[in-house]
């Protein structure tokens, strides 16, 4: 465990938690509205996302490529998007159209930017700079 890289740890944890914050907030809103099933499912998804953020932290598996570490959090995040659409009563009831699908591809930018790199490779690069 490299203690000289706190910014990268904060980036991983903070970035992912920020990405799941809407799930938690929406789940709480559904609970307060009396939509128990939708609220509980949202809380489970938010908790599962948080679990995978910490369980798949790159410093715990420093030789594993980032794309493998991001698979589970991304799977939960995409499931949360489907949950939100379902909880609002479907695609049309949520006020969505097929154009909204264009928001999905940018979510995968990290796969292309750092996907093949590992925690160890970033450490080696930073030590030689």
PDB file of C-alpha atoms in Angstrom:
ATOM      1  CA  UNK A   1       0.000   0.000   0.000  1.00  0.00           C
ATOM      2  CA  UNK A   2       1.548   3.245  -1.195  1.00  0.00           C
ATOM      3  CA  UNK A   3       0.814   6.018   1.308  1.00  0.00           C
ATOM      4  CA  UNK A   4       2.363   8.639  -0.975  1.00  0.00           C
ATOM      5  CA  UNK A   5      -0.639   8.660  -3.321  1.00  0.00           C
ATOM      6  CA  UNK A   6      -3.578   9.956  -1.271  1.00  0.00           C
ATOM      7  CA  UNK A   7      -4.924  12.044  -4.165  1.00  0.00           C
ATOM      8  CA  UNK A   8      -5.465   8.992  -6.308  1.00  0.00           C
ATOM      9  CA  UNK A   9      -7.235   7.198  -3.472  1.00  0.00           C
ATOM     10  CA  UNK A  10      -9.464  10.204  -2.876  1.00  0.00           C
ATOM     11  CA  UNK A  11     -10.119  10.363  -6.616  1.00  0.00           C
ATOM     12  CA  UNK A  12     -11.213   6.735  -6.788  1.00  0.00           C
ATOM     13  CA  UNK A  13     -13.397   6.821  -3.691  1.00  0.00           C
ATOM     14  CA  UNK A  14     -14.742  10.349  -4.120  1.00  0.00           C
ATOM     15  CA  UNK A  15     -15.398   9.999  -7.818  1.00  0.00           C
ATOM     16  CA  UNK A  16     -17.304   6.760  -7.480  1.00  0.00           C
ATOM     17  CA  UNK A  17     -19.211   7.830  -4.369  1.00  0.00           C
ATOM     18  CA  UNK A  18     -20.165  11.023  -6.170  1.00  0.00           C
ATOM     19  CA  UNK A  19     -21.362   8.937  -9.076  1.00  0.00           C
ATOM     20  CA  UNK A  20     -23.661   6.965  -6.772  1.00  0.00           C
ATOM     21  CA  UNK A  21     -24.892   9.889  -4.673  1.00  0.00           C
ATOM     22  CA  UNK A  22     -27.915  10.438  -6.923  1.00  0.00           C
ATOM     23  CA  UNK A  23     -28.985   6.826  -6.309  1.00  0.00           C
ATOM     24  CA  UNK A  24     -28.975   7.340  -2.550  1.00  0.00           C
ATOM     25  CA  UNK A  25     -30.819  10.664  -2.766  1.00  0.00           C
ATOM     26  CA  UNK A  26     -33.426   9.300  -5.174  1.00  0.00           C
ATOM     27  CA  UNK A  27     -33.946   6.219  -2.991  1.00  0.00           C
ATOM     28  CA  UNK A  28     -34.561   8.436   0.045  1.00  0.00           C
ATOM     29  CA  UNK A  29     -37.001  10.567  -1.940  1.00  0.00           C
ATOM     30  CA  UNK A  30     -38.906   7.431  -2.963  1.00  0.00           C
ATOM     31  CA  UNK A  31     -39.010   6.259   0.655  1.00  0.00           C
ATOM     32  CA  UNK A  32     -40.403   9.609   1.811  1.00  0.00           C
ATOM     33  CA  UNK A  33     -42.991   9.446  -0.974  1.00  0.00           C
ATOM     34  CA  UNK A  34     -44.139   6.066   0.310  1.00  0.00           C
ATOM     35  CA  UNK A  35     -42.698   4.132  -2.623  1.00  0.00           C
ATOM     36  CA  UNK A  36     -41.130   1.538  -0.338  1.00  0.00           C
ATOM     37  CA  UNK A  37     -40.101  -1.018  -2.950  1.00  0.00           C
ATOM     38  CA  UNK A  38     -38.398   1.548  -5.172  1.00  0.00           C
ATOM     39  CA  UNK A  39     -36.733   3.171  -2.157  1.00  0.00           C
ATOM     40  CA  UNK A  40     -35.415  -0.067  -0.700  1.00  0.00           C
ATOM     41  CA  UNK A  41     -34.127  -1.280  -4.072  1.00  0.00           C
ATOM     42  CA  UNK A  42     -32.358   2.070  -4.477  1.00  0.00           C
ATOM     43  CA  UNK A  43     -30.766   1.810  -1.040  1.00  0.00           C
ATOM     44  CA  UNK A  44     -29.567  -1.700  -1.850  1.00  0.00           C
ATOM     45  CA  UNK A  45     -28.078  -0.491  -5.140  1.00  0.00           C
ATOM     46  CA  UNK A  46     -26.357   2.458  -3.432  1.00  0.00           C
ATOM     47  CA  UNK A  47     -24.975   0.128  -0.756  1.00  0.00           C
ATOM     48  CA  UNK A  48     -23.835  -2.403  -3.332  1.00  0.00           C
ATOM     49  CA  UNK A  49     -22.146   0.367  -5.294  1.00  0.00           C
ATOM     50  CA  UNK A  50     -20.330   1.592  -2.179  1.00  0.00           C
ATOM     51  CA  UNK A  51     -19.282  -1.956  -1.360  1.00  0.00           C
ATOM     52  CA  UNK A  52     -17.756  -2.490  -4.806  1.00  0.00           C
ATOM     53  CA  UNK A  53     -16.026   0.878  -4.728  1.00  0.00           C
ATOM     54  CA  UNK A  54     -14.068  -0.181  -1.657  1.00  0.00           C
ATOM     55  CA  UNK A  55     -13.801  -3.901  -2.483  1.00  0.00           C
ATOM     56  CA  UNK A  56     -12.362  -3.180  -5.942  1.00  0.00           C
ATOM     57  CA  UNK A  57     -10.056  -0.356  -4.905  1.00  0.00           C
ATOM     58  CA  UNK A  58      -7.004  -0.453  -7.188  1.00  0.00           C
ATOM     59  CA  UNK A  59      -4.492  -0.328  -4.322  1.00  0.00           C
ATOM     60  CA  UNK A  60      -5.926  -3.616  -3.040  1.00  0.00           C
ATOM     61  CA  UNK A  61      -5.186  -5.318  -6.376  1.00  0.00           C
ATOM     62  CA  UNK A  62      -2.273  -3.267  -7.729  1.00  0.00           C
ATOM     63  CA  UNK A  63      -1.522  -5.552 -10.694  1.00  0.00           C
ATOM     64  CA  UNK A  64      -5.124  -5.740 -11.938  1.00  0.00           C
ATOM     65  CA  UNK A  65      -6.066  -3.516 -14.893  1.00  0.00           C
ATOM     66  CA  UNK A  66      -8.450  -0.724 -14.016  1.00  0.00           C
ATOM     67  CA  UNK A  67     -11.058  -1.915 -16.511  1.00  0.00           C
ATOM     68  CA  UNK A  68     -11.503  -5.110 -14.497  1.00  0.00           C
ATOM     69  CA  UNK A  69     -11.777  -3.155 -11.253  1.00  0.00           C
ATOM     70  CA  UNK A  70     -14.394  -0.844 -12.761  1.00  0.00           C
ATOM     71  CA  UNK A  71     -16.669  -3.597 -14.089  1.00  0.00           C
ATOM     72  CA  UNK A  72     -18.678  -4.190 -10.910  1.00  0.00           C
ATOM     73  CA  UNK A  73     -19.215  -0.534  -9.984  1.00  0.00           C
ATOM     74  CA  UNK A  74     -20.220   0.193 -13.586  1.00  0.00           C
ATOM     75  CA  UNK A  75     -22.609  -2.770 -13.611  1.00  0.00           C
ATOM     76  CA  UNK A  76     -24.285  -1.478 -10.452  1.00  0.00           C
ATOM     77  CA  UNK A  77     -24.386   2.060 -11.870  1.00  0.00           C
ATOM     78  CA  UNK A  78     -26.086   0.916 -15.078  1.00  0.00           C
ATOM     79  CA  UNK A  79     -28.481  -1.207 -13.036  1.00  0.00           C
ATOM     80  CA  UNK A  80     -29.261   1.920 -11.006  1.00  0.00           C
ATOM     81  CA  UNK A  81     -30.109   3.805 -14.197  1.00  0.00           C
ATOM     82  CA  UNK A  82     -32.527   1.012 -15.170  1.00  0.00           C
ATOM     83  CA  UNK A  83     -33.927   1.054 -11.602  1.00  0.00           C
ATOM     84  CA  UNK A  84     -34.558   4.809 -11.795  1.00  0.00           C
ATOM     85  CA  UNK A  85     -36.399   4.477 -15.104  1.00  0.00           C
ATOM     86  CA  UNK A  86     -38.468   1.619 -13.657  1.00  0.00           C
ATOM     87  CA  UNK A  87     -39.164   3.510 -10.426  1.00  0.00           C
ATOM     88  CA  UNK A  88     -40.469   6.502 -12.362  1.00  0.00           C
ATOM     89  CA  UNK A  89     -42.892   4.260 -14.246  1.00  0.00           C
ATOM     90  CA  UNK A  90     -41.020   3.550 -17.431  1.00  0.00           C
ATOM     91  CA  UNK A  91     -39.144   5.350 -20.134  1.00  0.00           C
ATOM     92  CA  UNK A  92     -41.952   7.661 -21.280  1.00  0.00           C
ATOM     93  CA  UNK A  93     -43.319   8.282 -17.780  1.00  0.00           C
ATOM     94  CA  UNK A  94     -39.876   9.462 -16.705  1.00  0.00           C
ATOM     95  CA  UNK A  95     -39.976  12.010 -19.535  1.00  0.00           C
ATOM     96  CA  UNK A  96     -37.171  10.351 -21.470  1.00  0.00           C
ATOM     97  CA  UNK A  97     -36.664   9.810 -25.179  1.00  0.00           C
ATOM     98  CA  UNK A  98     -34.163   7.812 -27.171  1.00  0.00           C
ATOM     99  CA  UNK A  99     -31.939  10.912 -27.309  1.00  0.00           C
ATOM    100  CA  UNK A 100     -31.205  10.441 -23.624  1.00  0.00           C
ATOM    101  CA  UNK A 101     -29.221   7.317 -24.495  1.00  0.00           C
ATOM    102  CA  UNK A 102     -26.460   9.611 -25.735  1.00  0.00           C
ATOM    103  CA  UNK A 103     -25.613  10.336 -22.082  1.00  0.00           C
ATOM    104  CA  UNK A 104     -24.527   6.724 -21.541  1.00  0.00           C
ATOM    105  CA  UNK A 105     -21.329   6.488 -23.701  1.00  0.00           C
ATOM    106  CA  UNK A 106     -19.484   9.346 -21.948  1.00  0.00           C
ATOM    107  CA  UNK A 107     -19.818   7.373 -18.708  1.00  0.00           C
ATOM    108  CA  UNK A 108     -17.373   4.860 -20.150  1.00  0.00           C
ATOM    109  CA  UNK A 109     -14.599   7.372 -20.871  1.00  0.00           C
ATOM    110  CA  UNK A 110     -12.389   5.979 -18.054  1.00  0.00           C
ATOM    111  CA  UNK A 111     -12.328   2.577 -19.768  1.00  0.00           C
ATOM    112  CA  UNK A 112     -10.591   4.157 -22.749  1.00  0.00           C
ATOM    113  CA  UNK A 113      -8.386   6.555 -20.830  1.00  0.00           C
ATOM    114  CA  UNK A 114      -7.006   4.363 -18.031  1.00  0.00           C
ATOM    115  CA  UNK A 115      -8.627   0.968 -18.552  1.00  0.00           C
ATOM    116  CA  UNK A 116      -5.465  -0.974 -19.397  1.00  0.00           C
ATOM    117  CA  UNK A 117      -3.312   0.660 -16.738  1.00  0.00           C
ATOM    118  CA  UNK A 118      -2.809  -0.739 -13.253  1.00  0.00           C
ATOM    119  CA  UNK A 119      -2.172   0.866  -9.880  1.00  0.00           C
ATOM    120  CA  UNK A 120       1.432  -0.339 -10.093  1.00  0.00           C
ATOM    121  CA  UNK A 121       1.955   1.239 -13.521  1.00  0.00           C
ATOM    122  CA  UNK A 122       0.724   4.608 -12.322  1.00  0.00           C
ATOM    123  CA  UNK A 123       3.069   4.330  -9.348  1.00  0.00           C
ATOM    124  CA  UNK A 124       6.032   3.530 -11.576  1.00  0.00           C
ATOM    125  CA  UNK A 125       5.258   6.486 -13.832  1.00  0.00           C
ATOM    126  CA  UNK A 126       4.936   8.866 -10.896  1.00  0.00           C
ATOM    127  CA  UNK A 127       8.216   7.680  -9.330  1.00  0.00           C
ATOM    128  CA  UNK A 128      10.177   8.341 -12.553  1.00  0.00           C
ATOM    129  CA  UNK A 129       8.816  11.832 -13.137  1.00  0.00           C
TER     130      UNK A 129
END
